[in-house]
Amino acid sequence: MAFVTATWNPLGEAFYRKTEVYEMGWRLSSGLRDCLVAAAPYGGPIALLKEPQRRSPSARPQLEIYSSSGCSMASFVWKSGVVKHLGWTVSDDLLCIQEDGTVLIYDLFGNFKRHFSMGNEVVQNQVLEAKVFHSPYGTGIAIITGAFRFTLATNIDDLKLRRLPEVPGLQGPPTCWAVLTQDRQSKVLLASGLDLFILDNTACSAVTPPGLSPQVCSIVQMCVSFSYKYLALFTDSGHVWMGSANLKEKLSEVETKVKTPPKQMVWCRRPKSHQPSVVMMWERHLLVAGECKETIQYHLDEESVLVPELDGVRIISSTHHELLQEVPAACEEIFKIASMAPGALLLEAHKEYEKESQKADEYLREIKEQSLLGEAVRQCVEAAGHEHDIETQKILLRAASFGKCFLSNFPAEYFVIMCRDLRVLNAVRSYTVGIPLTHTQYKQMTCQVLIDRLVYRKLYPLAIEICRYLKTPEYQGVSRVLKHWACCKVQQKEESDEAIARAVSVKLAEAAGISYSEIASKAYECGRTELAIKLLEFEPRSGEQVPLLLKMKRSQLALSKAIESGDTDLVYTVVTYLKNEMNRGDFFMTLRNQPVALSLYRQFCKHQEQDTIKDLFNQDDDHQELGSFYVKASYKEKRLEARLSLLQSAVDEYNKAKNEFAAKATDEEMRLLRFQRRLEEEKGEQLLGLSLQDTLRVLLSVGLNKPAEQLYKDFRVPDKRYWWLKITALADKEDWDELEKFAKSKKSPIGYLPFVEVCVKKHNKSEAKKYISRVTPEQKVKAHLAVGDLEGAAEAAIERRSEAEISMVLSRCLSTTDRGLVDRLNRARSTTAKK
Amino acid sequence: MAAHLCYGRVNLNILREAARKDLREFLDKCAGSKAIVWDEYLTGPFGLIAQYSLLKEHEVEKMFTLKAGRLPPADVKNIIFFVRPRLELMDIIAENVMSEDKMQSPREFNILFVPRRSMLCEQRLKEQGVLGSFTNIDEYILDLIPYDGDLLSMECESAFRECYLENDQTSLYHTAKGLMTIQALYGTIPQIFGKGECARHVANMMLRMKREFAGSQTQILPVFDTLLLLDRNVDLLTPLATQLTYEGLIDEIYGITNGYVKLPPEKFAQKKQGEGGKDLPTEPKKLQLNSAEELYAEIRDKNFNAVGAALSKKAKIISAAFEERHNAKTVGEIKQFVSQLPHMQAARSSLANHTSIAELIKDITSNVLPTRLLPPLASETFFDNLTVEQEFMTGVDTDKVNTYIEDCIAQKDPLIKILRLVCMQSVCNNGLKQKVLDYYKREILQTYGYEYILTLNNLEKTGLLKPQTTTRNNYPTIRKTLKLWMEDANEQNPNDISYVYSGYAPLSVRLTQVLARPGWRSIEEVLKMLPGPHFEERQPLPTGLHKKRQQGENRTTLVFFLGGVTYAEIAALRFLSQMEEGGTEYIIATTKLINGTSWIKSLMDKPEVNI
């Protein structure tokens, strides 16, 4: 414990510490010399491209990929062109940028994924230098060609090449350059001697850093901070200029007394830095320069590489992996020698407590008196987060927990979450995993991304363990990991389809929200169609299965899945696909076996393809529907002959369907149409298309009684209806004599109330009254009421001794005018009621 | 604005708000001024979700109706088509887009599919070569629209026709999706009951979708205890009968569409008597009908014969309230009176409206006419019609040709009226004797025209009209077991749901009632006589979401009518909700609010005569 500060070095007001992260597991015969090295930020993997030992034309370089702890992940002989630069994408893919501008992408395990070119200009003029950079839009690449022109791609997953404008007067290569991300745009900052230029999409503008010391002749090295907010320039005079990246503000300028340009220069900052600094590295010499005059100097035992991080710099050599960072405030407060900060006192108190010494109480009192115990606990928890050594973490957390006992309202989450975070971090920092994340980095990258990284490394069990431990919702956590696992599993060529399908289904059975179709898609991409189909069987969302099944030309299966989903639009989609893929016969046969699809297709045809629908009915021998089809078609015909012939077809079909009624009705309709036409020709009445009833009415109303009689007989119109027709027609014509004659011609099948009603309808009460005597007793009251004869109605009602009828008449009487009648009716009602 | 949606047992305004949010989000996606081109069918249902003011707030400046040809000019940045996913509409849109004048300031095109995007339609647009012209293609998931505090409707007119006639189950898919939305907002419904083929299909889809979404839904304490899915074809009889509740009669006589009714204006003109109002309004009077109107909420579900008494009681209360002003002496009292004035005035105008409507209805329905001069035509017809309906429902002479129907055909009464009666007879007789059926059909074709053979075919296909296949008529058994006919229905102070049809208790609602108590096991035999399977499914709830029911707390059941529901059925369910010893409250959902007329109309096929 006493040695915590042993690795600390003061820089102005702040301290810097260099702590060992790993002892490297790799065995590099010649160190990092003659190697292209790329180490991904956030404790990512390291790629090395080693030049061959013997310089012979047949000798090939070796590409090796390691974890941050130096565990080998891949190693293979590089057989493609000359590589100028290596870099990592945000999703842990390796980018190898070749001299000719071709970029090859490999995964963590050295499997080739794809390649693309940076454009013709690059091919012609070759790559002089390249840089890989990260922005909110993804991973980008910047290239300067032999013609000193820049080409930029902001996101390699959505490749849009931009050729930046020419730099005026640039004769040779720039002395140094860097990529900036400003105003949602990626730009290049370059130095040619003392001149600085910013290149964006459209223009090249000269800029000057404010307050650059006058004795400078050339800017020889530059670097931009992790956040793109700060810029550092190294000049040939040995000065480091530090300022904001927009070149509006100067932070400081420090003299290093070294004139040779550093091999590597990077920013070393942390969020809320007290003393941000720039780290420069020469062959065996490391120098940290901040805002103050002093610097920190380290001697390096071997060739090293600097990896800038969000909150520090990692230094990788062939034997060691170290982290250089500003000591976080909480750690400084607690561990600084003779610190009286509350956290320091709490730590001390806890130590004494463990020793069972009463001093513990004294320390505690001291903190409590200042009411700083909460602050003390917070400091200890925060400091624990920044410590890599597990023992130190424990001591701090124990102290925090101890302090917490004396607080009643300290929120528990802060402590609990830190413990949880540390547990996850310690797990991924372990040598075998080799992801040396700091707590700050972890919070920035989020747990989701960490899980992704573990998945890329195929560390599925650990990833699942972490998800379960953090209680990540299943579909974001465990299910997602398992999906990746399954996608990886289906690529294992040595295993049989059955074995894989079984393994996948067993593992994934419990997990919720798994997209089997994605896994199946992967299997299909690998050429394992059978496996893909097997896997799709597990997909609960039928909708998801369909597109892939269609792609795999399993259209029949796609159709049944679409039907299963109930989504008719999906069924239509498959049906349309089938229609284009198959010959008509097969298509119809397929539909025939799928009634749901068939009826949907019928609907479609009804609106879109009338002829097809006929074929469909024909195929099914659905004569009833065919009959109706012809009927509908007949109404579209303007010519009577055509219409009749279609109706004849309908008759035939209805007969085949054994629908005697429809056949007969259709036949009658044809007879009626012919009759109407004949009559139209003979008498000039517009009849065609009218119903039989309307035809009769027209005929009767114009007095064409003979043809009417004939129709009545031919079509066996029921007497009742014919009588109704006849009397209505006569009343309409107000041919009262004829009506009377007709009433007397024979006994009316509809009784005589209708006679009364048709007269009343024409407001002829006197005619109406003529028929009242013939109305049956049951309807007499109604008849009297219809002509407004209350007396008569009352008479009839009383005679029939019907309470209901008496009431009906009563309701029509007005108490004022029909006084006597009302009394009579009331009396009659009471006598009827008694009986 | 939509307060009446919140007051029920379940706050349906959540659903409406969710729908409004989606709409706003889509509108904001199309930056700048907009014109909406409407698929005319959608305007009614949309009115229940958002008024023009909401659209206006989001820079909608013009609205057009979708029609072929060129789009009307409008100086807007965006044109948005609000359409159902139908191919014929895609062709119109394509025509609109292609005839757009390219030289003018370019307008951006967008499509909003309601309720769902369709690959088929997009394919069609692609074939027409216009798919690339659209900036946004999106879907607006509008399945169940909150219609009232306890009522949801999909406003899908053709659902019954599509399901039972054309075997197109698209609307059922939307139903299942809509129920998933309901469950996302109101929690998983632990129990599902159902009766009928379509109900089975919907339940299956729901269970499947549940599996599909496994793990991704948020956990909400369930609001509904039970879902009951009912196929309309389980109860074909009820919609055929004339509804006798106030709201039901308004719908039967004038038709309520999307919550609005249009009434003949004459009765409403009298209000301005003092102004010597000579110019009678000619425009029909349009009224919105929902529970936001206090008086309407009170009387809508009453049997019409009880409405008059309720109205006069209300009139007394209102005039008493106005009389209060004479008692108001102090400034404070007067102030209080004045503050109540707007409410009272609203109540008075509401009373005036409903008195007018009730008079209108009375002229048509009352057996007793106020004046001795008019011939008893309209009312008598109504009464006779009702008598025949009741005869059929009670099983009187259902197996022979009915003289009243015969007379009506002879006088060429409206065809739909005839069809309703004939279908009713067929349903109540479990099919008609071939001779009787053929007689009716022949009469109809000869009178109304041969083209109706297609309509008759449709009615036969859906089972509304059918020949008797077995000699056994099981309707009387069903009627007796389920007590569908109650001799002593009390219209004024009902004690049973049968009051809504003055004697007939709707079969669908009886099934619902029996399900709640004592359970369907007691009517196993009858359920077997009705078409389609009956089933029960349980959706397991995670522990912790099990409802802890308070003593005496009612259960909540969502009853979904697949293929439509009538206002009388709703009234009956509301009656059950209010019954003190009922123990269950009902929320009603349906594909469409129907009555016998609109229902039969949706099944008619009438080719245009070209000759």
Coordinates of C-alpha atoms in Angstrom, one line a residue, chain A residues 1 4-5 8 327-348 351 375-387 392 395-397 399-400:
Chain A
M1 CA 0.0 0.0 0.0
V4 CA 1.0 3.1 -4.5
T5 CA 2.7 6.5 -5.0
W8 CA 3.9 8.7 -9.5
V327 CA -3.5 10.2 -11.7
P328 CA -7.3 10.7 -11.3
A329 CA -8.3 13.3 -8.7
A330 CA -9.9 10.8 -6.3
C331 CA -6.8 8.6 -6.3
E332 CA -4.6 11.6 -5.8
E333 CA -6.7 12.8 -2.8
I334 CA -6.6 9.5 -1.1
F335 CA -3.0 8.3 -1.8
K336 CA -1.1 11.6 -1.9
I337 CA 1.4 11.6 0.9
A338 CA 0.1 13.3 4.0
S339 CA -3.3 13.9 2.4
M340 CA -6.0 15.0 4.8
A341 CA -8.8 14.5 2.3
P342 CA -11.9 12.8 3.7
G343 CA -11.2 9.7 1.5
A344 CA -7.7 9.4 2.8
L345 CA -8.9 9.7 6.4
L346 CA -11.6 7.1 5.8
L347 CA -9.1 4.7 4.4
E348 CA -6.9 5.3 7.4
K351 CA -7.1 0.3 8.5
E375 CA -17.8 12.7 0.3
A376 CA -15.2 10.3 1.8
V377 CA -17.2 7.2 0.7
R378 CA -17.6 8.6 -2.7
Q379 CA -13.9 9.3 -3.1
C380 CA -13.1 5.7 -2.0
V381 CA -15.6 4.2 -4.4
E382 CA -14.4 6.4 -7.3
A383 CA -10.7 5.7 -6.6
A384 CA -11.4 2.0 -6.5
G385 CA -12.8 2.3 -10.1
H386 CA -9.5 3.8 -11.3
E387 CA -7.2 1.2 -9.7
T392 CA -6.1 -2.0 -3.9
I395 CA -9.1 -2.1 0.2
L396 CA -10.8 1.0 -1.1
L397 CA -14.2 -0.7 -1.4
A399 CA -13.2 1.4 3.4
A400 CA -16.1 2.7 1.5

